[in-house]
Structures are given as structure tokens and as C-alpha cells.
PDB file of C-alpha atoms in Angstrom:
ATOM      1  CA  MET A 428      38.917  -3.294 -43.982  1.00 51.00           C
ATOM      2  CA  ARG A 429      37.688  -5.005 -40.649  1.00 61.00           C
ATOM      3  CA  LYS A 430      34.449  -7.273 -41.442  1.00 63.00           C
ATOM      4  CA  GLN A 431      31.698  -6.126 -38.971  1.00 72.00           C
ATOM      5  CA  ARG A 432      30.291  -8.911 -36.957  1.00 73.00           C
ATOM      6  CA  PRO A 433      26.674  -9.770 -37.524  1.00 79.00           C
ATOM      7  CA  MET A 434      24.161  -8.631 -34.876  1.00 86.00           C
ATOM      8  CA  THR A 435      23.232 -11.060 -32.318  1.00 90.00           C
ATOM      9  CA  ALA A 436      20.102 -11.363 -30.241  1.00 92.00           C
ATOM     10  CA  ASP A 437      21.865 -10.029 -26.986  1.00 92.00           C
ATOM     11  CA  ASP A 438      22.742  -6.844 -29.275  1.00 93.00           C
ATOM     12  CA  TYR A 439      19.312  -6.571 -30.377  1.00 94.00           C
ATOM     13  CA  LEU A 440      18.214  -6.882 -26.690  1.00 95.00           C
ATOM     14  CA  ARG A 441      20.547  -4.021 -25.583  1.00 95.00           C
ATOM     15  CA  LEU A 442      19.258  -2.041 -28.339  1.00 96.00           C
ATOM     16  CA  ALA A 443      15.336  -2.644 -27.129  1.00 96.00           C
ATOM     17  CA  LEU A 444      16.385  -1.718 -23.722  1.00 96.00           C
ATOM     18  CA  HIS A 445      18.327   1.569 -24.244  1.00 95.00           C
ATOM     19  CA  THR A 446      15.724   2.918 -27.007  1.00 93.00           C
ATOM     20  CA  GLY A 447      13.222   5.515 -25.598  1.00 88.00           C
ATOM     21  CA  SER A 448      10.476   4.166 -27.892  1.00 95.00           C
ATOM     22  CA  PRO A 449       8.221   1.064 -27.137  1.00 96.00           C
ATOM     23  CA  ASP A 450       7.279   0.559 -30.790  1.00 95.00           C
ATOM     24  CA  ALA A 451      11.248   0.855 -31.640  1.00 97.00           C
ATOM     25  CA  ALA A 452      11.949  -1.711 -28.763  1.00 97.00           C
ATOM     26  CA  ALA A 453       9.573  -4.152 -29.878  1.00 97.00           C
ATOM     27  CA  VAL A 454      11.118  -3.821 -33.605  1.00 96.00           C
ATOM     28  CA  TYR A 455      14.497  -4.718 -32.148  1.00 96.00           C
ATOM     29  CA  ALA A 456      13.160  -7.425 -30.142  1.00 97.00           C
ATOM     30  CA  GLU A 457      11.225  -9.106 -32.880  1.00 95.00           C
ATOM     31  CA  LYS A 458      14.682  -8.980 -34.874  1.00 94.00           C
ATOM     32  CA  GLY A 459      16.585 -10.548 -32.029  1.00 94.00           C
ATOM     33  CA  LEU A 460      13.719 -13.420 -31.743  1.00 93.00           C
ATOM     34  CA  ARG A 461      14.207 -14.416 -35.611  1.00 89.00           C
ATOM     35  CA  TYR A 462      17.332 -16.187 -34.525  1.00 77.00           C
ATOM     36  CA  ALA A 463      17.165 -19.898 -34.525  1.00 60.00           C
ATOM     37  CA  SER A 464      15.662 -20.843 -31.082  1.00 62.00           C
ATOM     38  CA  ASP A 465      18.989 -23.055 -30.342  1.00 64.00           C
ATOM     39  CA  ARG A 466      21.182 -19.793 -30.777  1.00 78.00           C
ATOM     40  CA  VAL A 467      19.232 -17.873 -28.183  1.00 84.00           C
ATOM     41  CA  ASP A 468      18.963 -18.585 -24.415  1.00 91.00           C
ATOM     42  CA  ALA A 469      15.600 -19.046 -22.938  1.00 93.00           C
ATOM     43  CA  GLU A 470      16.207 -15.931 -20.658  1.00 95.00           C
ATOM     44  CA  THR A 471      17.047 -13.539 -23.488  1.00 95.00           C
ATOM     45  CA  ARG A 472      14.021 -15.013 -25.242  1.00 96.00           C
ATOM     46  CA  VAL A 473      12.040 -13.800 -22.076  1.00 97.00           C
ATOM     47  CA  LEU A 474      13.360 -10.483 -22.012  1.00 97.00           C
ATOM     48  CA  LEU A 475      12.936 -10.178 -25.643  1.00 97.00           C
ATOM     49  CA  LEU A 476       9.496 -10.915 -25.565  1.00 98.00           C
ATOM     50  CA  ARG A 477       8.815  -8.731 -22.614  1.00 98.00           C
ATOM     51  CA  GLU A 478       9.779  -5.700 -25.097  1.00 98.00           C
ATOM     52  CA  ILE A 479       7.223  -6.746 -27.041  1.00 98.00           C
ATOM     53  CA  TYR A 480       4.726  -7.298 -24.048  1.00 98.00           C
ATOM     54  CA  ARG A 481       5.584  -3.691 -22.865  1.00 98.00           C
ATOM     55  CA  SER A 482       4.746  -2.116 -26.309  1.00 98.00           C
ATOM     56  CA  HIS A 483       1.383  -3.815 -26.562  1.00 98.00           C
ATOM     57  CA  LEU A 484       0.522  -2.340 -23.340  1.00 97.00           C
ATOM     58  CA  TYR A 485       1.623   0.850 -24.080  1.00 96.00           C
ATOM     59  CA  ALA A 486      -0.350   0.881 -27.109  1.00 97.00           C
ATOM     60  CA  ARG A 487      -3.568  -0.480 -25.243  1.00 97.00           C
ATOM     61  CA  ARG A 488      -3.355  -4.003 -26.939  1.00 98.00           C
ATOM     62  CA  VAL A 489      -4.006  -5.753 -23.800  1.00 98.00           C
ATOM     63  CA  ARG A 490      -5.015  -9.126 -25.087  1.00 98.00           C
ATOM     64  CA  SER A 491      -1.882  -9.320 -27.281  1.00 99.00           C
ATOM     65  CA  ALA A 492       0.047  -8.271 -24.334  1.00 99.00           C
ATOM     66  CA  HIS A 493      -1.695 -11.387 -22.471  1.00 99.00           C
ATOM     67  CA  ALA A 494      -0.831 -13.672 -25.500  1.00 99.00           C
ATOM     68  CA  VAL A 495       2.918 -12.620 -25.198  1.00 99.00           C
ATOM     69  CA  ALA A 496       3.021 -13.202 -21.445  1.00 99.00           C
ATOM     70  CA  ARG A 497       1.726 -16.449 -21.976  1.00 99.00           C
ATOM     71  CA  LYS A 498       4.659 -17.353 -24.051  1.00 98.00           C
ATOM     72  CA  MET A 499       7.110 -15.889 -21.797  1.00 98.00           C
ATOM     73  CA  VAL A 500       5.826 -18.219 -18.818  1.00 98.00           C
ATOM     74  CA  ARG A 501       5.938 -21.323 -21.192  1.00 98.00           C
ATOM     75  CA  LEU A 502       9.618 -20.990 -21.916  1.00 97.00           C
ATOM     76  CA  GLY A 503      10.201 -21.825 -18.169  1.00 97.00           C
ATOM     77  CA  VAL A 504      12.674 -19.467 -16.964  1.00 97.00           C
ATOM     78  CA  ALA A 505      12.600 -15.961 -15.171  1.00 97.00           C
ATOM     79  CA  GLN A 506       9.305 -17.210 -13.843  1.00 98.00           C
ATOM     80  CA  GLU A 507       8.985 -14.124 -11.395  1.00 98.00           C
ATOM     81  CA  ILE A 508       9.189 -11.785 -14.335  1.00 98.00           C
ATOM     82  CA  ALA A 509       6.825 -13.857 -16.484  1.00 99.00           C
ATOM     83  CA  HIS A 510       4.195 -14.158 -13.941  1.00 99.00           C
ATOM     84  CA  VAL A 511       4.195 -10.363 -12.780  1.00 99.00           C
ATOM     85  CA  ASP A 512       3.641  -9.627 -16.638  1.00 99.00           C
ATOM     86  CA  LEU A 513       0.895 -12.168 -17.030  1.00 99.00           C
ATOM     87  CA  GLY A 514      -0.848 -10.959 -13.707  1.00 99.00           C
ATOM     88  CA  ARG A 515      -0.681  -7.539 -14.892  1.00 98.00           C
ATOM     89  CA  ALA A 516      -2.396  -8.336 -18.215  1.00 98.00           C
ATOM     90  CA  CYS A 517      -5.053 -10.403 -16.471  1.00 99.00           C
ATOM     91  CA  LEU A 518      -5.602  -7.612 -13.916  1.00 98.00           C
ATOM     92  CA  THR A 519      -5.987  -5.062 -16.726  1.00 97.00           C
ATOM     93  CA  LEU A 520      -8.553  -7.218 -18.304  1.00 98.00           C
ATOM     94  CA  GLY A 521     -10.528  -7.773 -15.194  1.00 97.00           C
ATOM     95  CA  TRP A 522      -9.552 -11.463 -15.063  1.00 98.00           C
ATOM     96  CA  TRP A 523      -9.194 -11.089 -11.362  1.00 98.00           C
ATOM     97  CA  MET A 524      -8.725 -14.987 -10.246  1.00 99.00           C
ATOM     98  CA  ARG A 525      -6.200 -15.571 -13.051  1.00 99.00           C
ATOM     99  CA  ALA A 526      -4.204 -12.511 -12.123  1.00 99.00           C
ATOM    100  CA  ALA A 527      -4.452 -13.575  -8.356  1.00 99.00           C
ATOM    101  CA  GLN A 528      -2.769 -16.994  -9.423  1.00 99.00           C
ATOM    102  CA  ALA A 529      -0.175 -15.555 -11.484  1.00 99.00           C
ATOM    103  CA  TYR A 530       0.784 -13.265  -8.698  1.00 99.00           C
ATOM    104  CA  ARG A 531       0.935 -15.949  -6.230  1.00 99.00           C
ATOM    105  CA  ILE A 532       3.619 -17.942  -8.640  1.00 99.00           C
ATOM    106  CA  ALA A 533       5.324 -14.526  -9.074  1.00 99.00           C
ATOM    107  CA  ALA A 534       5.683 -14.412  -5.091  1.00 99.00           C
ATOM    108  CA  ARG A 535       6.898 -17.933  -4.621  1.00 98.00           C
ATOM    109  CA  ASN A 536       9.705 -17.528  -7.227  1.00 98.00           C
ATOM    110  CA  ALA A 537      10.751 -13.915  -5.781  1.00 98.00           C
ATOM    111  CA  PRO A 538      13.422 -13.076  -3.798  1.00 98.00           C
ATOM    112  CA  ALA A 539      12.165 -12.079   0.045  1.00 97.00           C
ATOM    113  CA  SER A 540      12.555  -8.372  -0.752  1.00 96.00           C
ATOM    114  CA  ARG A 541       9.985  -8.338  -3.715  1.00 98.00           C
ATOM    115  CA  ARG A 542       7.619 -10.789  -2.074  1.00 98.00           C
ATOM    116  CA  ALA A 543       5.338  -8.362  -0.390  1.00 98.00           C
ATOM    117  CA  LEU A 544       4.973  -6.452  -3.586  1.00 98.00           C
ATOM    118  CA  HIS A 545       3.425  -9.801  -5.241  1.00 99.00           C
ATOM    119  CA  TRP A 546       1.170 -10.785  -2.215  1.00 99.00           C
ATOM    120  CA  PHE A 547       0.041  -7.109  -2.447  1.00 99.00           C
ATOM    121  CA  SER A 548      -0.995  -7.517  -6.164  1.00 99.00           C
ATOM    122  CA  VAL A 549      -2.644 -10.898  -5.202  1.00 99.00           C
ATOM    123  CA  GLY A 550      -4.579  -8.929  -2.384  1.00 99.00           C
ATOM    124  CA  ILE A 551      -5.788  -6.349  -5.051  1.00 99.00           C
ATOM    125  CA  ALA A 552      -6.846  -8.839  -7.685  1.00 99.00           C
ATOM    126  CA  LEU A 553      -8.750 -10.939  -5.091  1.00 99.00           C
ATOM    127  CA  HIS A 554     -10.452  -7.504  -3.709  1.00 99.00           C
ATOM    128  CA  HIS A 555     -11.632  -6.840  -7.081  1.00 98.00           C
ATOM    129  CA  ALA A 556     -12.980 -10.575  -7.130  1.00 98.00           C
ATOM    130  CA  GLU A 557     -14.887  -9.651  -4.000  1.00 97.00           C
ATOM    131  CA  GLN A 558     -13.076 -12.466  -2.216  1.00 98.00           C
ATOM    132  CA  THR A 559     -12.734 -10.685   1.070  1.00 98.00           C
ATOM    133  CA  GLU A 560     -11.193 -13.284   3.339  1.00 99.00           C
ATOM    134  CA  GLU A 561      -8.784 -14.517   0.860  1.00 99.00           C
ATOM    135  CA  ALA A 562      -7.650 -10.655  -0.211  1.00 99.00           C
ATOM    136  CA  LEU A 563      -7.081  -9.857   3.516  1.00 99.00           C
ATOM    137  CA  SER A 564      -5.139 -13.173   4.161  1.00 99.00           C
ATOM    138  CA  ALA A 565      -2.832 -12.217   0.969  1.00 99.00           C
ATOM    139  CA  LEU A 566      -2.483  -8.530   2.334  1.00 99.00           C
ATOM    140  CA  ASP A 567      -1.596 -10.068   5.913  1.00 99.00           C
ATOM    141  CA  ARG A 568       1.311 -12.152   4.006  1.00 99.00           C
ATOM    142  CA  ALA A 569       2.382  -8.758   2.220  1.00 99.00           C
ATOM    143  CA  VAL A 570       2.527  -7.103   5.704  1.00 98.00           C
ATOM    144  CA  ARG A 571       4.847  -9.994   7.056  1.00 98.00           C
ATOM    145  CA  TRP A 572       7.065  -9.829   4.041  1.00 98.00           C
ATOM    146  CA  SER A 573       7.469  -5.937   4.031  1.00 97.00           C
ATOM    147  CA  LEU A 574      10.079  -3.954   4.871  1.00 91.00           C
ATOM    148  CA  ASN A 575       8.952  -0.507   4.087  1.00 95.00           C
ATOM    149  CA  THR A 576       5.482  -0.688   2.796  1.00 98.00           C
ATOM    150  CA  ARG A 577       3.614  -1.925   5.547  1.00 98.00           C
ATOM    151  CA  ALA A 578       1.692   0.996   5.927  1.00 99.00           C
ATOM    152  CA  LEU A 579       0.223   0.815   2.387  1.00 99.00           C
ATOM    153  CA  HIS A 580      -0.838  -2.733   3.039  1.00 99.00           C
ATOM    154  CA  ARG A 581      -2.659  -1.995   6.272  1.00 98.00           C
ATOM    155  CA  ALA A 582      -4.298   0.777   4.651  1.00 99.00           C
ATOM    156  CA  TYR A 583      -5.445  -1.253   1.791  1.00 99.00           C
ATOM    157  CA  ALA A 584      -6.699  -4.003   4.240  1.00 99.00           C
ATOM    158  CA  ALA A 585      -9.138  -1.300   5.773  1.00 98.00           C
ATOM    159  CA  LEU A 586     -10.313  -0.495   2.554  1.00 98.00           C
ATOM    160  CA  VAL A 587     -11.029  -4.061   1.615  1.00 99.00           C
ATOM    161  CA  ARG A 588     -12.978  -4.203   4.891  1.00 98.00           C
ATOM    162  CA  LEU A 589     -14.816  -1.068   4.007  1.00 98.00           C
ATOM    163  CA  ASP A 590     -15.883  -2.235   0.585  1.00 98.00           C
ATOM    164  CA  ALA A 591     -17.252  -5.560   2.099  1.00 97.00           C
ATOM    165  CA  GLY A 592     -19.608  -3.678   4.522  1.00 96.00           C
ATOM    166  CA  GLU A 593     -17.951  -2.595   7.548  1.00 96.00           C
ATOM    167  CA  LEU A 594     -18.375   1.094   8.656  1.00 94.00           C
ATOM    168  CA  ALA A 595     -15.322   3.439   9.334  1.00 93.00           C
ATOM    169  CA  SER A 596     -16.418   3.153  12.819  1.00 91.00           C
ATOM    170  CA  ASP A 597     -15.790  -0.479  12.927  1.00 93.00           C
ATOM    171  CA  ILE A 598     -12.302  -0.274  12.260  1.00 95.00           C
ATOM    172  CA  ASP A 599     -10.992   0.719  15.497  1.00 92.00           C
ATOM    173  CA  ASP A 600      -7.281   1.614  14.263  1.00 95.00           C
ATOM    174  CA  LEU A 601      -8.656   3.395  10.917  1.00 97.00           C
ATOM    175  CA  PRO A 602      -7.237   7.009  12.043  1.00 96.00           C
ATOM    176  CA  GLU A 603      -3.866   5.356  12.751  1.00 98.00           C
ATOM    177  CA  ARG A 604      -3.379   3.348   9.581  1.00 98.00           C
ATOM    178  CA  ILE A 605      -4.242   6.683   7.528  1.00 98.00           C
ATOM    179  CA  ALA A 606      -1.937   8.525   9.678  1.00 98.00           C
ATOM    180  CA  ASP A 607       0.730   5.719   9.108  1.00 98.00           C
ATOM    181  CA  LEU A 608       0.488   6.026   5.372  1.00 98.00           C
ATOM    182  CA  GLU A 609       0.316   9.629   5.239  1.00 98.00           C
ATOM    183  CA  ALA A 610       3.682   9.543   7.132  1.00 98.00           C
ATOM    184  CA  ALA A 611       5.470   6.852   4.732  1.00 98.00           C
ATOM    185  CA  ARG A 612       7.002   7.245   1.373  1.00 97.00           C
ATOM    186  CA  CYS A 613       4.653   4.587   0.004  1.00 97.00           C
ATOM    187  CA  GLY A 614       1.957   6.841   0.712  1.00 96.00           C
ATOM    188  CA  GLU A 615       2.953   8.562  -2.430  1.00 95.00           C
ATOM    189  CA  GLY A 616       1.922   6.969  -6.090  1.00 95.00           C
ATOM    190  CA  PHE A 617      -0.749   4.271  -5.568  1.00 98.00           C
ATOM    191  CA  GLY A 618      -0.989   5.209  -1.629  1.00 98.00           C
ATOM    192  CA  ARG A 619      -2.794   8.338  -2.928  1.00 98.00           C
ATOM    193  CA  PHE A 620      -5.488   6.234  -4.372  1.00 99.00           C
ATOM    194  CA  VAL A 621      -6.015   4.397  -0.832  1.00 99.00           C
ATOM    195  CA  LEU A 622      -5.482   7.405   1.223  1.00 99.00           C
ATOM    196  CA  GLY A 623      -8.335   9.210  -1.178  1.00 98.00           C
ATOM    197  CA  LEU A 624     -10.844   6.523  -0.702  1.00 98.00           C
ATOM    198  CA  LEU A 625      -9.940   6.009   3.311  1.00 98.00           C
ATOM    199  CA  HIS A 626     -10.414   9.704   3.613  1.00 97.00           C
ATOM    200  CA  ALA A 627     -13.796   9.791   1.864  1.00 97.00           C
ATOM    201  CA  ALA A 628     -14.988   6.803   4.052  1.00 95.00           C
ATOM    202  CA  GLY A 629     -14.209   8.987   6.988  1.00 94.00           C
ATOM    203  CA  GLY A 630     -15.783  11.925   5.931  1.00 93.00           C
ATOM    204  CA  ASP A 631     -12.942  14.209   5.340  1.00 96.00           C
ATOM    205  CA  ARG A 632     -13.677  15.232   1.898  1.00 96.00           C
ATOM    206  CA  GLY A 633     -10.895  17.895   1.487  1.00 97.00           C
ATOM    207  CA  ARG A 634      -8.178  15.238   2.102  1.00 98.00           C
ATOM    208  CA  ALA A 635      -9.892  13.028  -0.022  1.00 98.00           C
ATOM    209  CA  ARG A 636     -10.249  15.119  -2.894  1.00 98.00           C
ATOM    210  CA  ARG A 637      -6.609  16.302  -2.812  1.00 98.00           C
ATOM    211  CA  HIS A 638      -5.231  12.847  -2.801  1.00 98.00           C
ATOM    212  CA  LEU A 639      -7.620  11.467  -5.606  1.00 99.00           C
ATOM    213  CA  VAL A 640      -6.798  14.877  -7.967  1.00 98.00           C
ATOM    214  CA  ILE A 641      -3.208  14.131  -7.469  1.00 98.00           C
ATOM    215  CA  PHE A 642      -3.374  10.322  -8.322  1.00 99.00           C
ATOM    216  CA  ILE A 643      -5.446  10.971 -11.392  1.00 98.00           C
ATOM    217  CA  ARG A 644      -2.984  13.539 -12.716  1.00 98.00           C
ATOM    218  CA  ARG A 645       0.064  11.570 -12.025  1.00 98.00           C
ATOM    219  CA  ASN A 646      -1.317   8.695 -13.884  1.00 98.00           C
ATOM    220  CA  GLN A 647      -3.759   9.741 -16.485  1.00 97.00           C
ATOM    221  CA  HIS A 648      -1.338  10.704 -19.098  1.00 96.00           C
ATOM    222  CA  ASP A 649       0.992   8.088 -18.697  1.00 96.00           C
ATOM    223  CA  PRO A 650       0.192   5.469 -21.372  1.00 95.00           C
ATOM    224  CA  MET A 651       1.388   2.423 -19.249  1.00 95.00           C
ATOM    225  CA  ARG A 652      -0.048   3.602 -15.993  1.00 96.00           C
ATOM    226  CA  ALA A 653      -3.180   4.812 -17.689  1.00 97.00           C
ATOM    227  CA  VAL A 654      -3.833   1.110 -18.927  1.00 97.00           C
ATOM    228  CA  THR A 655      -2.617  -1.092 -15.948  1.00 96.00           C
ATOM    229  CA  LEU A 656      -4.279   1.427 -13.428  1.00 97.00           C
ATOM    230  CA  ALA A 657      -7.586   1.904 -15.613  1.00 97.00           C
ATOM    231  CA  HIS A 658      -9.707   0.247 -12.680  1.00 97.00           C
ATOM    232  CA  GLU A 659      -8.340   2.517 -10.291  1.00 98.00           C
ATOM    233  CA  LEU A 660      -8.449   5.720 -12.276  1.00 98.00           C
ATOM    234  CA  ARG A 661     -12.244   5.095 -12.804  1.00 98.00           C
ATOM    235  CA  ARG A 662     -12.880   4.445  -9.113  1.00 98.00           C
ATOM    236  CA  ALA A 663     -11.027   7.654  -8.381  1.00 98.00           C
ATOM    237  CA  ARG A 664     -13.127   9.456 -10.732  1.00 98.00           C
ATOM    238  CA  LEU A 665     -16.439   8.219  -9.380  1.00 97.00           C
ATOM    239  CA  CYS A 666     -15.359   9.018  -5.946  1.00 97.00           C
ATOM    240  CA  LEU A 667     -14.678  12.568  -6.835  1.00 97.00           C
ATOM    241  CA  ARG A 668     -17.794  12.884  -8.374  1.00 96.00           C
ATOM    242  CA  ALA A 669     -19.543  11.666  -5.273  1.00 95.00           C
ATOM    243  CA  LEU A 670     -17.454  14.177  -3.440  1.00 95.00           C
ATOM    244  CA  ARG A 671     -18.462  17.201  -5.386  1.00 91.00           C
ATOM    245  CA  GLY A 672     -22.242  16.034  -5.120  1.00 84.00           C
ATOM    246  CA  SER A 673     -22.063  15.867  -1.277  1.00 73.00           C
ATOM    247  CA  ALA A 674     -20.276  19.295  -1.143  1.00 61.00           C
ATOM    248  CA  GLN A 675     -23.392  20.994  -2.774  1.00 60.00           C
ATOM    249  CA  ASN A 676     -25.436  19.578   0.213  1.00 61.00           C
ATOM    250  CA  PRO A 677     -23.020  19.846   3.185  1.00 55.00           C
ATOM    251  CA  SER A 678     -25.559  18.300   5.484  1.00 54.00           C
ATOM    252  CA  SER A 679     -25.576  14.965   3.481  1.00 54.00           C
ATOM    253  CA  PRO A 680     -23.533  12.075   5.033  1.00 52.00           C
ATOM    254  CA  PRO A 681     -19.924  11.393   3.829  1.00 55.00           C
ATOM    255  CA  PRO A 682     -20.366   9.310   0.535  1.00 55.00           C
ATOM    256  CA  SER A 683     -19.168   5.941   0.492  1.00 54.00           C
ATOM    257  CA  PRO A 684     -16.224   4.945  -1.688  1.00 58.00           C
ATOM    258  CA  PRO A 685     -17.726   3.548  -5.058  1.00 56.00           C
ATOM    259  CA  VAL A 686     -17.105  -0.342  -4.541  1.00 57.00           C
ATOM    260  CA  PRO A 687     -14.817  -1.872  -7.773  1.00 55.00           C
ATOM    261  CA  ALA A 688     -16.881  -3.832 -10.388  1.00 48.00           C
ATOM    262  CA  GLY A 689     -16.379  -7.326 -10.027  1.00 48.00           C
TER     263      GLY A 689
END
């Protein structure tokens, strides 16, 4: 009878990647990491750690996820992946400047096709930190690197300006930015959140409600998204509450979208 070869770290990684359960993936990843470090290459270790990181996020153990992401970074390989995960954990914890720095490093280590995404994340983190000029600069970089998400970055830049105190009437091309995002594929997903807040600022309560309701429904019951988009989901709910209040008094001015907590 042919003797079965022992499982390797790569075998456990394949099992972790193909199981449908984050908890099961973490179990396989832990088994893969038990091999002596000289028998597991650094990139495989990063990918195994990433499965553990994802299981922590899924279970809302964000500080544990952050600790795992730091281990990934210290391995010194797959720096784009490691810093994206570190940035996501920092952003979820409200550590805005740490998140921005992690995403900057991810952008520097990313191929051109993904740099727009990472600079957009830098802009979001700096927006939360109320660093308006720096956020707009990061979003401008996202626009320059983008191939098909420019409408989202330009619309988010308008939101940053509104949150900094500008009026909707001060942004001359705001209707154009909204229309471009409405027509773009990136207007789905996170774009719904941005559109909802921009329509609220512009006084279109109906469209604001529609986009925000869709954004909340699509993300609130997904365990991973509910954690990583917690700040946006909270803001969307606050804006909906303000819209409902203004609907009861139609003569009142449109509500300003609540500014994110710093």
C-alpha cells in the first residue's frame, strides 16, 4: 500500500483558500504555520497569516486582526497585500493616520492598475482624520492613476470639500460629478454611499434615500463588510434619520450630511 505523503504548508494553504468557512480556513492556516520557519517560505507564511487575519475580521476581533497584519508586514514580502490588510484594520479601529500611512506603502508597492484604489483609501483615511488638503491631494493621485474609477474619486473629493464647510453651490461642477458617478459602474457599491450623501447635500432627498438604503441593505448583513464599512454604515444611517426628519417638515432646508467622527 502506497504511503501517503505528509501535508505541507502549501497543502494547508490550498485547503484554507478553498474552504467556505473563515474559521475552518484559520484552522488550516494555523496548521500550515506550525511547520519550522525554514521549511515555509515567507510568501506562503504571509498568505497563511492572511487567512487568520480574515477570520478575526469576520468575527469582529479587529485588534487581533491588526496584530496579525503587523506580523505579515514584518515578514518583508508581499508588501502590498500586507499593508492593505494593515490599513484596513487601522481604518476599522479609527486609527486614521496609521491607516493612511499603510495604504501609502501599499500604493508604492502595487502595480499601476491598483494604485488608484490604494490612493483612494489614503484619501478616505485622511478625510476621517479631517486632513482636508492632504485628503484632496491623495484623491487627486487616485484620479491620475485610475482607468475606470475616476468618477468615484472625483465625487468623493466633492464630499470632502462639503465636509470641510463648502456649500454645494460652491462646487461648480457638483452636478456633473454626481451625474458621472450615477452613470459609471463604480457608482454601485461604495459609490451608493457617496451618491447618497451628495444628493442629500444638494437637496434631492428622494435620490439620497434610495442610494443610502441600497448601500445599507447590501452591506449590513455581510459580516466582513459590516465591520470594515462600520463608519460609513453609521454615517449613512445618521443621514437617513436626518432626511426623515426633514421630510416631516418640507419647508426646512436640506440636511447637511453628518460629518464623520474624527
